[in-house]
């Protein structure tokens, strides 16, 4: 069985995205808007996975879709949008908190904007088969077209004041190392982590050359706790070996960011996605969860995407951490968004 984690590049104008360190209650929404305005935050570019795709896969030639029930059953009209969730994503909640829109609109539905509008959210989604180097080529192409619409001077200013979010590692380990035999034959798992970090340096340097000055790198999640992973491993609890690999790689990311901050002069932040999910798993009552070991769709042990299509779901989605065997519920995404908002502002701008 192959893991399909979609490679996504997300542009959300005047949107501040995922650094998961402190709860949103530490700073008010009014304060967030004032700080973002003071620091001239113009947008966010996110290179990530299906956790931030609002439905661009609907328009791509891929079987990795979720534009069918029961996906979207808790969205505003109960209609599946292509989000891998029963409702909204963390980026949707963040957009709403900033006062712009309740749901981010997919770029492939909107097309290239006729003008940069700070009250618009757009998403450019790339197929999961594209490497990050290819995604950066697409970003360079987008930058060129944006320059033709608003001028290169404004485009350069826009990009330099934007926040870049990079999420890599989960798919690299789960699919490219543990499933595909090539990399595991070449490297030990520790060596493979070092190899990925060498790629990270190259990606960030390319981002910098394209104008990136503010960077958030999202750490690898505790993928040993995913229901699908546990099913394939034949265990009922989180797989410690897999989670230790994630922790080791996250330490490498933190060290790499310290180096990049000095060598490139960028503002960098490490987003601890691992810890926020682990806290919810270890202390579910604190977050209002009853079930954290399996998903809500079907048996909750292996179904996601097309294998979840048309299946029955749990009665109370608010009590589940996982929606399907890979992706969080609307409720978990809200927790992530609440913890993300203040911390990004605090760590990048204060």
GROMACS .gro file of C-alpha atoms in nm:
model
  350
    1UNK     CA    1   0.000   0.000   0.000
    2UNK     CA    2   0.137   0.340  -0.097
    3UNK     CA    3   0.109   0.654   0.107
    4UNK     CA    4  -0.013   0.953  -0.088
    5UNK     CA    5   0.062   1.285   0.078
    6UNK     CA    6  -0.005   1.556  -0.177
    7UNK     CA    7   0.267   1.811  -0.240
    8UNK     CA    8   0.096   2.145  -0.205
    9UNK     CA    9   0.200   2.506  -0.259
   10UNK     CA   10  -0.045   2.739  -0.092
   11UNK     CA   11  -0.069   3.116  -0.137
   12UNK     CA   12  -0.295   3.279   0.119
   13UNK     CA   13  -0.292   3.656   0.095
   14UNK     CA   14  -0.251   3.831   0.427
   15UNK     CA   15  -0.267   3.498   0.606
   16UNK     CA   16  -0.045   3.375   0.884
   17UNK     CA   17  -0.001   2.996   0.888
   18UNK     CA   18   0.119   2.704   1.090
   19UNK     CA   19   0.375   2.741   1.367
   20UNK     CA   20   0.238   2.519   1.641
   21UNK     CA   21   0.384   2.631   1.972
   22UNK     CA   22   0.143   2.840   2.184
   23UNK     CA   23  -0.235   2.871   2.212
   24UNK     CA   24  -0.420   3.154   2.040
   25UNK     CA   25  -0.545   3.274   2.379
   26UNK     CA   26  -0.196   3.410   2.447
   27UNK     CA   27  -0.268   3.693   2.204
   28UNK     CA   28  -0.598   3.835   2.083
   29UNK     CA   29  -0.714   3.834   1.722
   30UNK     CA   30  -0.711   4.214   1.727
   31UNK     CA   31  -0.347   4.205   1.836
   32UNK     CA   32  -0.263   3.955   1.562
   33UNK     CA   33  -0.408   4.181   1.295
   34UNK     CA   34  -0.225   4.486   1.430
   35UNK     CA   35   0.108   4.304   1.444
   36UNK     CA   36   0.069   4.157   1.097
   37UNK     CA   37  -0.015   4.502   0.959
   38UNK     CA   38   0.275   4.664   1.142
   39UNK     CA   39   0.514   4.407   0.994
   40UNK     CA   40   0.358   4.439   0.649
   41UNK     CA   41   0.271   4.071   0.617
   42UNK     CA   42   0.164   4.042   0.256
   43UNK     CA   43   0.105   3.671   0.217
   44UNK     CA   44   0.205   3.315   0.290
   45UNK     CA   45   0.349   3.052   0.056
   46UNK     CA   46   0.319   2.697   0.187
   47UNK     CA   47   0.485   2.392   0.041
   48UNK     CA   48   0.310   2.104   0.211
   49UNK     CA   49   0.069   1.813   0.191
   50UNK     CA   50  -0.298   1.719   0.179
   51UNK     CA   51  -0.360   1.874   0.521
   52UNK     CA   52  -0.381   2.217   0.352
   53UNK     CA   53  -0.545   2.131   0.020
   54UNK     CA   54  -0.893   2.288  -0.002
   55UNK     CA   55  -0.980   2.100  -0.320
   56UNK     CA   56  -0.724   2.154  -0.593
   57UNK     CA   57  -0.694   1.779  -0.645
   58UNK     CA   58  -1.046   1.793  -0.786
   59UNK     CA   59  -0.891   1.944  -1.099
   60UNK     CA   60  -0.588   1.715  -1.128
   61UNK     CA   61  -0.546   1.381  -1.300
   62UNK     CA   62  -0.495   1.187  -0.978
   63UNK     CA   63  -0.687   0.927  -0.781
   64UNK     CA   64  -0.594   1.106  -0.458
   65UNK     CA   65  -0.923   1.288  -0.419
   66UNK     CA   66  -1.175   1.351  -0.145
   67UNK     CA   67  -1.451   1.534  -0.333
   68UNK     CA   68  -1.714   1.279  -0.236
   69UNK     CA   69  -1.906   1.183   0.081
   70UNK     CA   70  -1.844   1.139   0.364
   71UNK     CA   71  -1.572   1.402   0.324
   72UNK     CA   72  -1.708   1.751   0.388
   73UNK     CA   73  -2.011   1.635   0.586
   74UNK     CA   74  -1.943   1.904   0.849
   75UNK     CA   75  -1.849   2.176   0.601
   76UNK     CA   76  -2.087   2.472   0.584
   77UNK     CA   77  -2.336   2.310   0.346
   78UNK     CA   78  -2.236   1.953   0.417
   79UNK     CA   79  -2.085   1.933   0.069
   80UNK     CA   80  -1.750   1.764  -0.003
   81UNK     CA   81  -1.497   2.020  -0.126
   82UNK     CA   82  -1.189   1.809  -0.182
   83UNK     CA   83  -1.056   1.877   0.166
   84UNK     CA   84  -0.926   1.566   0.341
   85UNK     CA   85  -1.145   1.639   0.641
   86UNK     CA   86  -1.503   1.620   0.758
   87UNK     CA   87  -1.503   2.000   0.761
   88UNK     CA   88  -1.248   2.277   0.744
   89UNK     CA   89  -0.870   2.282   0.760
   90UNK     CA   90  -0.639   2.473   0.991
   91UNK     CA   91  -0.580   2.733   0.719
   92UNK     CA   92  -0.955   2.793   0.690
   93UNK     CA   93  -0.983   2.864   1.062
   94UNK     CA   94  -0.682   3.095   1.052
   95UNK     CA   95  -0.829   3.288   0.758
   96UNK     CA   96  -1.153   3.331   0.948
   97UNK     CA   97  -0.971   3.445   1.262
   98UNK     CA   98  -0.793   3.711   1.059
   99UNK     CA   99  -1.132   3.834   0.937
  100UNK     CA  100  -1.101   3.757   0.566
  101UNK     CA  101  -1.302   3.448   0.478
  102UNK     CA  102  -1.433   3.134   0.641
  103UNK     CA  103  -1.289   2.900   0.379
  104UNK     CA  104  -0.984   2.933   0.156
  105UNK     CA  105  -1.070   2.907  -0.214
  106UNK     CA  106  -0.865   2.664  -0.429
  107UNK     CA  107  -0.635   2.835  -0.674
  108UNK     CA  108  -0.720   2.591  -0.952
  109UNK     CA  109  -1.081   2.706  -0.928
  110UNK     CA  110  -0.994   3.075  -0.907
  111UNK     CA  111  -0.707   3.088  -1.154
  112UNK     CA  112  -0.435   3.355  -1.156
  113UNK     CA  113  -0.562   3.666  -0.974
  114UNK     CA  114  -0.623   3.972  -1.186
  115UNK     CA  115  -0.481   4.182  -0.905
  116UNK     CA  116  -0.338   4.130  -0.559
  117UNK     CA  117  -0.628   4.173  -0.320
  118UNK     CA  118  -0.554   4.152   0.051
  119UNK     CA  119  -0.906   4.030   0.115
  120UNK     CA  120  -0.869   3.725  -0.108
  121UNK     CA  121  -0.725   3.381  -0.038
  122UNK     CA  122  -0.584   3.178  -0.322
  123UNK     CA  123  -0.425   2.835  -0.338
  124UNK     CA  124  -0.185   2.691  -0.593
  125UNK     CA  125  -0.175   2.312  -0.553
  126UNK     CA  126   0.081   2.091  -0.721
  127UNK     CA  127   0.056   1.718  -0.779
  128UNK     CA  128   0.218   1.496  -0.521
  129UNK     CA  129   0.442   1.349  -0.792
  130UNK     CA  130   0.626   1.682  -0.821
  131UNK     CA  131   0.941   1.723  -0.615
  132UNK     CA  132   1.003   2.038  -0.415
  133UNK     CA  133   1.251   2.149  -0.679
  134UNK     CA  134   0.970   2.132  -0.935
  135UNK     CA  135   0.740   2.318  -0.700
  136UNK     CA  136   0.996   2.596  -0.673
  137UNK     CA  137   1.008   2.615  -1.052
  138UNK     CA  138   0.631   2.663  -1.050
  139UNK     CA  139   0.666   2.929  -0.784
  140UNK     CA  140   0.920   3.111  -0.999
  141UNK     CA  141   0.671   3.093  -1.285
  142UNK     CA  142   0.397   3.231  -1.061
  143UNK     CA  143   0.625   3.514  -0.952
  144UNK     CA  144   0.690   3.604  -1.315
  145UNK     CA  145   0.318   3.616  -1.397
  146UNK     CA  146   0.242   3.817  -1.084
  147UNK     CA  147   0.510   4.064  -1.189
  148UNK     CA  148   0.340   4.105  -1.524
  149UNK     CA  149   0.017   4.197  -1.347
  150UNK     CA  150   0.137   4.428  -1.069
  151UNK     CA  151   0.497   4.504  -1.170
  152UNK     CA  152   0.817   4.339  -1.054
  153UNK     CA  153   0.892   4.601  -0.789
  154UNK     CA  154   0.562   4.538  -0.613
  155UNK     CA  155   0.602   4.164  -0.664
  156UNK     CA  156   0.949   4.162  -0.505
  157UNK     CA  157   0.817   4.362  -0.211
  158UNK     CA  158   0.520   4.130  -0.178
  159UNK     CA  159   0.733   3.816  -0.169
  160UNK     CA  160   0.994   3.956   0.068
  161UNK     CA  161   0.723   4.046   0.317
  162UNK     CA  162   0.544   3.712   0.286
  163UNK     CA  163   0.587   3.408   0.510
  164UNK     CA  164   0.716   3.087   0.353
  165UNK     CA  165   0.609   2.761   0.514
  166UNK     CA  166   0.789   2.439   0.424
  167UNK     CA  167   0.668   2.095   0.531
  168UNK     CA  168   0.877   1.795   0.430
  169UNK     CA  169   0.976   1.460   0.571
  170UNK     CA  170   0.664   1.258   0.649
  171UNK     CA  171   0.608   1.134   0.295
  172UNK     CA  172   0.983   1.100   0.242
  173UNK     CA  173   1.010   0.853   0.529
  174UNK     CA  174   0.679   0.669   0.497
  175UNK     CA  175   0.680   0.616   0.123
  176UNK     CA  176   1.026   0.684  -0.014
  177UNK     CA  177   1.216   0.506   0.263
  178UNK     CA  178   0.990   0.247   0.430
  179UNK     CA  179   0.782   0.145   0.128
  180UNK     CA  180   1.015   0.194  -0.168
  181UNK     CA  181   1.331  -0.023  -0.143
  182UNK     CA  182   1.582   0.208  -0.314
  183UNK     CA  183   1.662   0.456  -0.036
  184UNK     CA  184   1.656   0.199   0.244
  185UNK     CA  185   1.916  -0.002   0.049
  186UNK     CA  186   2.136   0.307   0.016
  187UNK     CA  187   2.109   0.458   0.364
  188UNK     CA  188   2.046   0.376   0.724
  189UNK     CA  189   1.744   0.569   0.851
  190UNK     CA  190   1.977   0.816   1.028
  191UNK     CA  191   2.179   0.869   0.710
  192UNK     CA  192   1.861   0.918   0.514
  193UNK     CA  193   1.758   1.193   0.753
  194UNK     CA  194   2.092   1.365   0.687
  195UNK     CA  195   2.031   1.329   0.314
  196UNK     CA  196   1.692   1.498   0.346
  197UNK     CA  197   1.847   1.783   0.543
  198UNK     CA  198   2.098   1.837   0.263
  199UNK     CA  199   1.801   1.871   0.027
  200UNK     CA  200   1.638   2.112   0.274
  201UNK     CA  201   1.941   2.342   0.254
  202UNK     CA  202   1.914   2.348  -0.124
  203UNK     CA  203   1.540   2.420  -0.122
  204UNK     CA  204   1.571   2.704   0.127
  205UNK     CA  205   1.859   2.863  -0.061
  206UNK     CA  206   1.646   2.855  -0.376
  207UNK     CA  207   1.354   3.012  -0.187
  208UNK     CA  208   1.589   3.282  -0.065
  209UNK     CA  209   1.707   3.354  -0.420
  210UNK     CA  210   1.341   3.396  -0.521
  211UNK     CA  211   1.286   3.650  -0.244
  212UNK     CA  212   1.192   3.452   0.068
  213UNK     CA  213   1.301   3.623   0.390
  214UNK     CA  214   1.062   3.476   0.648
  215UNK     CA  215   1.059   3.098   0.680
  216UNK     CA  216   0.863   2.849   0.889
  217UNK     CA  217   0.958   2.482   0.866
  218UNK     CA  218   0.700   2.240   0.999
  219UNK     CA  219   0.842   1.942   1.183
  220UNK     CA  220   0.748   1.584   1.101
  221UNK     CA  221   0.433   1.463   1.277
  222UNK     CA  222   0.432   1.152   1.500
  223UNK     CA  223   0.359   0.929   1.203
  224UNK     CA  224   0.392   0.623   1.419
  225UNK     CA  225   0.053   0.721   1.563
  226UNK     CA  226  -0.136   0.735   1.234
  227UNK     CA  227  -0.409   0.468   1.228
  228UNK     CA  228  -0.296   0.351   0.885
  229UNK     CA  229   0.063   0.312   0.999
  230UNK     CA  230  -0.041   0.117   1.307
  231UNK     CA  231  -0.256  -0.110   1.093
  232UNK     CA  232   0.028  -0.181   0.852
  233UNK     CA  233   0.268  -0.238   1.140
  234UNK     CA  234   0.021  -0.464   1.318
  235UNK     CA  235   0.023  -0.266   1.644
  236UNK     CA  236  -0.249  -0.101   1.848
  237UNK     CA  237  -0.039   0.171   2.012
  238UNK     CA  238   0.186   0.435   1.854
  239UNK     CA  239   0.494   0.281   1.701
  240UNK     CA  240   0.788   0.415   1.904
  241UNK     CA  241   1.049   0.331   1.641
  242UNK     CA  242   0.871   0.542   1.380
  243UNK     CA  243   0.810   0.824   1.626
  244UNK     CA  244   1.176   0.826   1.731
  245UNK     CA  245   1.271   0.862   1.367
  246UNK     CA  246   1.040   1.164   1.345
  247UNK     CA  247   1.192   1.318   1.660
  248UNK     CA  248   1.546   1.263   1.534
  249UNK     CA  249   1.466   1.427   1.204
  250UNK     CA  250   1.299   1.720   1.378
  251UNK     CA  251   1.617   1.782   1.577
  252UNK     CA  252   1.807   1.792   1.250
  253UNK     CA  253   1.559   2.050   1.115
  254UNK     CA  254   1.610   2.274   1.418
  255UNK     CA  255   1.987   2.260   1.379
  256UNK     CA  256   1.962   2.331   1.006
  257UNK     CA  257   1.742   2.636   1.065
  258UNK     CA  258   1.996   2.782   1.307
  259UNK     CA  259   2.260   2.749   1.036
  260UNK     CA  260   2.038   2.896   0.764
  261UNK     CA  261   1.940   3.188   0.982
  262UNK     CA  262   2.306   3.286   1.012
  263UNK     CA  263   2.419   3.208   0.657
  264UNK     CA  264   2.123   3.365   0.473
  265UNK     CA  265   2.005   3.625   0.721
  266UNK     CA  266   1.652   3.488   0.710
  267UNK     CA  267   1.405   3.490   0.995
  268UNK     CA  268   1.330   3.125   1.065
  269UNK     CA  269   1.087   2.940   1.290
  270UNK     CA  270   1.054   2.571   1.368
  271UNK     CA  271   0.689   2.461   1.390
  272UNK     CA  272   0.650   2.176   1.636
  273UNK     CA  273   0.363   1.983   1.478
  274UNK     CA  274   0.483   1.668   1.652
  275UNK     CA  275   0.419   1.796   2.003
  276UNK     CA  276   0.069   1.936   1.951
  277UNK     CA  277  -0.059   1.607   1.813
  278UNK     CA  278   0.121   1.405   2.079
  279UNK     CA  279  -0.030   1.618   2.354
  280UNK     CA  280  -0.377   1.552   2.218
  281UNK     CA  281  -0.309   1.179   2.199
  282UNK     CA  282  -0.161   1.160   2.549
  283UNK     CA  283  -0.419   1.384   2.714
  284UNK     CA  284  -0.734   1.354   2.503
  285UNK     CA  285  -0.977   1.478   2.769
  286UNK     CA  286  -0.798   1.812   2.781
  287UNK     CA  287  -0.884   1.860   2.414
  288UNK     CA  288  -1.233   1.707   2.430
  289UNK     CA  289  -1.141   1.383   2.252
  290UNK     CA  290  -1.262   1.034   2.333
  291UNK     CA  291  -1.102   0.845   2.042
  292UNK     CA  292  -0.743   0.913   1.929
  293UNK     CA  293  -0.636   0.570   1.805
  294UNK     CA  294  -0.849   0.535   1.494
  295UNK     CA  295  -1.026   0.745   1.235
  296UNK     CA  296  -1.397   0.825   1.208
  297UNK     CA  297  -1.448   0.690   0.856
  298UNK     CA  298  -1.528   0.323   0.816
  299UNK     CA  299  -1.328   0.106   1.054
  300UNK     CA  300  -1.090   0.397   1.106
  301UNK     CA  301  -0.789   0.170   1.065
  302UNK     CA  302  -0.694   0.194   0.698
  303UNK     CA  303  -0.953   0.397   0.501
  304UNK     CA  304  -0.854   0.731   0.350
  305UNK     CA  305  -0.925   0.900   0.019
  306UNK     CA  306  -1.100   0.669  -0.227
  307UNK     CA  307  -1.117   0.381   0.022
  308UNK     CA  308  -1.327   0.604   0.250
  309UNK     CA  309  -1.577   0.685  -0.025
  310UNK     CA  310  -1.940   0.631   0.072
  311UNK     CA  311  -1.864   0.468   0.406
  312UNK     CA  312  -2.046   0.520   0.735
  313UNK     CA  313  -1.881   0.739   0.995
  314UNK     CA  314  -1.874   0.778   1.370
  315UNK     CA  315  -2.171   0.960   1.522
  316UNK     CA  316  -1.976   1.236   1.703
  317UNK     CA  317  -1.689   1.363   1.493
  318UNK     CA  318  -1.601   1.619   1.762
  319UNK     CA  319  -1.474   1.337   1.982
  320UNK     CA  320  -1.228   1.199   1.724
  321UNK     CA  321  -0.874   1.321   1.659
  322UNK     CA  322  -0.849   1.145   1.322
  323UNK     CA  323  -1.110   1.179   1.050
  324UNK     CA  324  -0.973   0.905   0.827
  325UNK     CA  325  -0.674   0.676   0.883
  326UNK     CA  326  -0.429   0.955   0.795
  327UNK     CA  327  -0.588   1.301   0.833
  328UNK     CA  328  -0.720   1.490   1.137
  329UNK     CA  329  -1.080   1.591   1.197
  330UNK     CA  330  -1.222   1.939   1.167
  331UNK     CA  331  -1.189   1.955   1.548
  332UNK     CA  332  -0.817   1.873   1.548
  333UNK     CA  333  -0.751   2.122   1.271
  334UNK     CA  334  -0.921   2.388   1.486
  335UNK     CA  335  -0.687   2.305   1.775
  336UNK     CA  336  -0.388   2.332   1.545
  337UNK     CA  337  -0.508   2.667   1.412
  338UNK     CA  338  -0.570   2.805   1.761
  339UNK     CA  339  -0.219   2.713   1.870
  340UNK     CA  340  -0.064   2.837   1.547
  341UNK     CA  341  -0.194   3.194   1.527
  342UNK     CA  342  -0.020   3.364   1.818
  343UNK     CA  343   0.301   3.165   1.797
  344UNK     CA  344   0.380   3.257   1.437
  345UNK     CA  345   0.329   3.625   1.511
  346UNK     CA  346   0.527   3.600   1.834
  347UNK     CA  347   0.824   3.412   1.690
  348UNK     CA  348   0.858   3.597   1.361
  349UNK     CA  349   0.761   3.951   1.451
  350UNK     CA  350   0.800   4.013   1.826
   0.00000   0.00000   0.00000
